[in-house]
Coordinates of C-alpha atoms in Angstrom, one line a residue:
X161 CA 100.0 -22.9 -16.2
X162 CA 101.1 -19.6 -17.6
X163 CA 102.7 -17.2 -15.2
X164 CA 102.0 -13.5 -14.9
X165 CA 104.5 -11.2 -16.7
X166 CA 104.6 -9.2 -13.4
X167 CA 103.4 -9.9 -9.9
X168 CA 104.4 -7.5 -7.0
X169 CA 103.5 -8.3 -3.4
X170 CA 104.0 -5.9 -0.4
X171 CA 106.8 -4.0 -2.0
X172 CA 108.6 -1.4 0.2
X173 CA 111.6 0.9 -0.3
X174 CA 113.1 3.6 1.8
X175 CA 116.1 5.9 1.4
X176 CA 118.3 7.8 3.8
X177 CA 118.4 11.6 3.4
X178 CA 120.0 14.6 5.1
X179 CA 123.2 14.6 7.2
X180 CA 124.6 11.1 7.4
X181 CA 121.4 9.8 5.8
X182 CA 119.8 9.8 9.3
X183 CA 116.4 10.9 8.0
X184 CA 114.4 8.2 6.2
X185 CA 112.1 8.8 3.2
X186 CA 109.8 5.9 2.1
X187 CA 108.7 6.4 -1.5
X188 CA 107.1 3.0 -1.8
X189 CA 105.0 1.7 1.2
X190 CA 103.9 -1.9 0.7
X191 CA 102.2 -1.9 -2.7
X192 CA 100.8 -5.0 -4.5
X193 CA 99.6 -5.3 -8.1
X194 CA 99.9 -7.6 -11.1
X195 CA 100.2 -7.2 -14.8
X196 CA 98.4 -9.7 -17.0
X197 CA 99.9 -11.2 -20.2
X198 CA 99.2 -9.2 -23.4
X199 CA 97.9 -6.0 -21.7
X200 CA 99.1 -2.4 -21.7
X201 CA 99.4 -1.4 -18.1
X202 CA 99.7 2.2 -16.9
X203 CA 101.6 3.2 -13.8
X204 CA 100.4 6.7 -12.8
X205 CA 101.0 9.2 -10.1
X206 CA 102.2 12.8 -9.5
X207 CA 105.9 13.6 -9.1
X208 CA 107.2 11.8 -6.0
X209 CA 104.5 9.2 -6.0
X210 CA 106.9 6.3 -6.2
X211 CA 106.6 5.4 -9.9
X212 CA 110.2 5.5 -11.0
X213 CA 111.4 3.9 -7.7
X214 CA 109.0 1.0 -8.4
X215 CA 110.2 0.6 -12.0
X216 CA 113.8 0.6 -10.8
X217 CA 113.1 -2.2 -8.4
X218 CA 111.3 -4.2 -11.1
X219 CA 114.3 -3.9 -13.4
X220 CA 116.8 -4.6 -10.6
X221 CA 118.5 -1.2 -10.6
X222 CA 117.8 -0.9 -6.9
X223 CA 116.7 -3.5 -4.4
X224 CA 113.5 -3.4 -2.3
X225 CA 113.6 -3.4 1.5
X226 CA 110.7 -5.8 1.6
X227 CA 108.3 -7.6 -0.7
X228 CA 108.6 -9.8 -3.8
X229 CA 108.8 -9.1 -7.5
X230 CA 108.1 -12.0 -9.9
X231 CA 108.5 -11.9 -13.6
X232 CA 106.9 -14.8 -15.5
X233 CA 106.9 -16.7 -12.2
X234 CA 110.6 -16.2 -11.4
X235 CA 112.6 -13.7 -9.4
X236 CA 113.0 -10.4 -11.2
X237 CA 116.8 -10.7 -10.5
X238 CA 117.2 -14.1 -12.4
X239 CA 119.0 -14.1 -15.7
X240 CA 116.1 -15.8 -17.4
X241 CA 113.7 -13.0 -16.3
X242 CA 116.0 -10.2 -17.4
X243 CA 116.3 -11.7 -20.9
X244 CA 112.6 -11.3 -21.4
X245 CA 112.5 -7.6 -20.4
X246 CA 113.1 -4.5 -22.5
X247 CA 113.5 -1.2 -20.5
X248 CA 113.5 2.5 -21.4
X249 CA 114.4 4.6 -18.3
X250 CA 112.9 8.1 -17.9
X251 CA 116.2 9.9 -18.5
X252 CA 118.3 7.5 -20.6
X253 CA 122.0 8.2 -21.1
X254 CA 123.6 7.5 -24.5
X255 CA 127.2 7.2 -25.7
X256 CA 126.9 10.4 -27.7
X257 CA 129.7 9.7 -30.1
X258 CA 128.1 6.5 -31.3
X259 CA 125.8 6.5 -34.2
X260 CA 122.3 5.1 -33.7
X261 CA 123.3 2.0 -35.7
X262 CA 126.4 1.5 -33.5
X263 CA 124.4 2.0 -30.4
X264 CA 121.8 -0.7 -31.3
X265 CA 124.6 -3.0 -32.4
X266 CA 126.2 -2.6 -28.9
X267 CA 122.8 -3.2 -27.2
X268 CA 122.1 -6.3 -29.3
X269 CA 125.6 -7.7 -28.4
X270 CA 124.8 -7.4 -24.7
X271 CA 121.9 -9.8 -25.3
X272 CA 124.2 -12.1 -27.3
X273 CA 122.1 -11.7 -30.4
X274 CA 124.0 -13.0 -33.5
X275 CA 125.6 -10.2 -35.6
X276 CA 123.5 -10.9 -38.8
X277 CA 120.3 -10.8 -36.7
X278 CA 121.4 -7.6 -35.0
X279 CA 121.9 -5.9 -38.4
X280 CA 118.5 -7.0 -39.5
X281 CA 116.7 -5.9 -36.3
X282 CA 118.6 -2.6 -36.3
X283 CA 117.5 -1.7 -39.8
X284 CA 113.9 -2.7 -39.1
X285 CA 113.7 -0.8 -35.8
X286 CA 115.3 2.4 -37.1
X287 CA 112.8 2.4 -39.9
X288 CA 109.9 1.6 -37.5
X289 CA 110.9 4.4 -35.2
X290 CA 111.3 6.9 -38.0
X291 CA 115.0 7.6 -37.6
X292 CA 116.4 5.4 -40.4
X293 CA 117.6 8.6 -42.1
X294 CA 119.9 9.3 -39.2
X295 CA 121.1 5.7 -38.7
X296 CA 124.8 6.7 -39.2
X297 CA 124.6 10.1 -37.4
X298 CA 126.3 10.5 -34.1
X299 CA 123.7 10.6 -31.4
X300 CA 125.1 13.8 -29.9
X301 CA 123.5 15.5 -32.9
X302 CA 120.1 14.1 -32.2
X303 CA 117.2 16.1 -30.9
X304 CA 115.4 15.1 -27.7
X305 CA 112.7 13.4 -29.7
X306 CA 115.2 11.4 -31.8
X307 CA 117.0 10.3 -28.7
X308 CA 113.8 9.1 -27.2
X309 CA 113.1 7.1 -30.4
X310 CA 116.5 5.5 -30.3
X311 CA 115.9 4.6 -26.6
X312 CA 112.7 2.9 -27.6
X313 CA 114.6 1.0 -30.3
X314 CA 117.1 -0.4 -27.8
X315 CA 114.2 -1.3 -25.4
X316 CA 112.8 -3.8 -28.0
X317 CA 115.9 -4.9 -29.9
X318 CA 116.0 -8.1 -27.9
X319 CA 112.4 -8.9 -28.9
X320 CA 111.3 -8.9 -25.2
X321 CA 108.0 -10.4 -24.0
X322 CA 107.7 -7.7 -21.3
X323 CA 108.4 -4.1 -22.1
X324 CA 108.9 -1.5 -19.4
X325 CA 108.8 2.2 -20.5
X326 CA 109.3 5.1 -18.1
X327 CA 107.8 8.2 -19.6
X328 CA 108.2 7.0 -23.2
X329 CA 106.3 10.0 -24.6
X330 CA 108.6 12.6 -23.0
X331 CA 110.2 15.1 -25.3
X332 CA 108.1 14.0 -28.3
X333 CA 106.1 16.4 -30.5
X334 CA 102.5 15.6 -31.3
X335 CA 103.4 13.5 -34.3
X336 CA 106.0 11.6 -32.4
X337 CA 103.6 11.0 -29.5
X338 CA 101.1 9.6 -32.0
X339 CA 103.7 7.4 -33.6
X340 CA 104.8 6.0 -30.2
X341 CA 101.3 5.4 -29.0
X342 CA 100.7 3.4 -32.2
X343 CA 104.0 1.5 -31.6
X344 CA 102.8 0.5 -28.2
X345 CA 99.4 -0.7 -29.6
X346 CA 101.2 -2.6 -32.3
X347 CA 103.5 -4.3 -29.8
X348 CA 100.4 -5.4 -27.9
X349 CA 99.0 -6.9 -31.1
X350 CA 102.3 -8.8 -31.5
X351 CA 101.6 -10.4 -28.1
X352 CA 103.9 -8.2 -26.0
X353 CA 103.0 -7.0 -22.5
X354 CA 103.7 -3.3 -21.8
X355 CA 104.1 -1.5 -18.5
X356 CA 104.6 2.2 -18.8
X357 CA 104.5 5.3 -16.7
X358 CA 103.4 8.6 -17.9
X359 CA 102.1 11.9 -16.7
X360 CA 100.2 12.5 -20.0
X361 CA 96.9 11.1 -18.9
X362 CA 95.2 11.4 -22.3
X363 CA 97.8 9.1 -23.8
X364 CA 97.4 6.6 -21.1
X365 CA 93.6 6.7 -21.5
X366 CA 94.0 6.1 -25.3
X367 CA 96.1 2.9 -25.0
X368 CA 95.9 1.3 -21.5
X369 CA 93.9 -1.7 -20.5
X370 CA 94.6 -1.4 -16.8
X371 CA 96.1 1.2 -14.5
X372 CA 97.5 1.7 -11.0
X373 CA 97.4 5.2 -9.5
X374 CA 100.1 5.8 -6.9
X375 CA 100.4 8.7 -4.5
X376 CA 102.8 9.1 -1.6
X377 CA 104.0 5.6 -2.1
X378 CA 100.6 4.0 -1.8
X379 CA 98.1 2.6 -4.3
X380 CA 95.0 4.8 -4.5
X381 CA 93.3 3.0 -7.4
X382 CA 93.9 0.0 -9.5
X383 CA 92.0 -2.1 -12.0
X384 CA 90.7 -2.2 -15.6
X385 CA 90.5 1.3 -16.9
X386 CA 87.0 0.6 -18.3
X387 CA 85.8 -0.5 -14.9
X388 CA 87.3 2.4 -13.0
X389 CA 85.7 5.0 -15.3
X390 CA 82.4 3.2 -15.3
X391 CA 82.1 2.7 -11.5
X392 CA 83.4 6.1 -10.5
X393 CA 80.6 8.4 -9.6
X394 CA 80.0 10.5 -12.8
X395 CA 78.1 13.6 -13.7
X396 CA 74.5 13.3 -14.6
X397 CA 72.7 15.8 -16.9
X398 CA 68.9 15.9 -17.1
X399 CA 67.1 18.1 -19.7
X400 CA 63.4 18.8 -19.3
X401 CA 60.7 20.4 -21.4
X402 CA 58.2 22.6 -19.5
X403 CA 58.0 25.8 -17.6
X404 CA 61.4 27.2 -16.7
X405 CA 62.5 26.1 -13.2
X406 CA 64.5 28.0 -10.6
X407 CA 66.7 26.6 -7.9
X408 CA 64.2 27.8 -5.3
X409 CA 61.6 25.5 -6.8
X410 CA 63.6 22.4 -5.6
X411 CA 63.5 21.0 -2.1
X412 CA 66.1 22.6 0.2
X413 CA 68.0 19.4 0.6
X414 CA 68.7 19.2 -3.2
X415 CA 69.7 22.9 -3.7
X416 CA 73.3 22.5 -2.7
X417 CA 73.7 19.4 -4.9
X418 CA 72.5 20.5 -8.3
X419 CA 73.2 23.2 -10.9
X420 CA 70.4 24.4 -13.1
X421 CA 70.3 26.6 -16.2
X422 CA 67.6 27.6 -18.6
X423 CA 67.6 26.1 -22.1
X424 CA 65.3 26.2 -25.1
X425 CA 61.8 25.1 -24.0
X426 CA 63.0 23.9 -20.6
X427 CA 65.7 23.4 -17.9
X428 CA 69.0 21.6 -17.7
X429 CA 70.1 20.1 -14.4
X430 CA 73.6 18.9 -13.6
X431 CA 74.7 17.0 -10.5
X432 CA 77.0 14.2 -9.4
X433 CA 75.6 10.8 -8.3
X434 CA 77.7 10.9 -5.1
X435 CA 75.9 14.1 -4.1
X436 CA 72.3 13.6 -5.3
X437 CA 70.0 10.7 -6.1
X438 CA 69.0 10.6 -9.7
X439 CA 65.7 8.8 -9.2
X440 CA 64.7 11.2 -6.5
X441 CA 65.3 14.2 -8.8
X442 CA 63.5 12.6 -11.7
X443 CA 60.5 11.9 -9.5
X444 CA 60.4 15.5 -8.3
X445 CA 60.6 16.8 -11.9
X446 CA 57.7 14.6 -13.0
X447 CA 55.6 15.6 -10.1
X448 CA 56.4 19.2 -10.9
X449 CA 54.9 18.8 -14.4
X450 CA 58.2 18.6 -16.3
X451 CA 58.6 16.3 -19.3
X452 CA 61.9 14.5 -19.2
X453 CA 63.6 15.0 -22.5
X454 CA 67.1 13.6 -22.0
X455 CA 69.2 11.9 -19.3
X456 CA 72.9 11.7 -19.8
X457 CA 75.6 10.1 -17.6
X458 CA 79.1 11.3 -18.2
X459 CA 81.6 8.9 -16.7
X460 CA 84.6 10.4 -15.1
X461 CA 87.7 10.5 -17.2
X462 CA 91.0 9.1 -16.1
X463 CA 92.1 12.7 -15.3
X464 CA 89.1 13.1 -13.0
X465 CA 90.0 10.0 -11.1
X466 CA 93.7 10.9 -11.0
X467 CA 93.0 14.4 -9.7
X468 CA 90.6 13.1 -7.0
X469 CA 93.1 10.7 -5.6
X470 CA 95.9 13.3 -5.8
X471 CA 93.8 15.9 -3.9
X472 CA 92.9 13.3 -1.3
X473 CA 96.6 12.7 -0.5
X474 CA 97.3 16.4 -0.2
X475 CA 94.4 16.8 2.2
X476 CA 95.7 13.9 4.3
X477 CA 99.2 15.4 4.4
X478 CA 97.8 18.7 5.6

């Protein structure tokens, strides 16, 4: 039986702050989720949601107060688990007087990769990440985008099965973002499992199979991205042909739930399914002598779902 690349159960973490660390802050409050093999999984949330703290616990940089983290069925702290992970932190630090080639050689040595294989992988990765031209340039001369590409190279030099990327698109220009998105997709095609956090929701929506949305240390939404956008109450648009209608023509109970505007040969109505019943509105329009021309349902985007869950937490805090 194949084990999940990542399984988290009831994970908690708190930190002491203030004078003598007497005040406790709890950035992660008992979260549970799993990442399936071969998928691209997005860990989302506003600043302070608990994303980076969670990733640090997964990679063993800090320890949880409670809960379990399993990687391929074993403790995340076991040597066998760590060998199967590649990690790019949000703000990686580099030995700035090393060249990119020297940096990757050092990283490969940490994983006990044979020297000949390190050279081969280094050349391949530098080419793949678009920085082969700067292979022998000291990294202190790299731009932010070039450093990010070098960081991505070190995250996969050990040919890991499970790749964890914290804000991998940070500091990249549009071309760089496109290249890295394609790299993530290509890694999936090679059978890798990728967990990454990002605040660039359009990029997540482009590549992710599943997501978890964190806020204030709690999971607000999780699941397949396609399921979340399909099941979330979306916007419905109805276009009719017939005499122009005004808001006053509708029953009073519907007036606060719909928006209407005049269009060529008819009327356009817009409403959300959580605020109004589509079938009830259609029946009313037909009874009013309107011909139904078009009915659209616009599923909510990931940004819509994200903002909804962020605003809910702010309201609860207030």
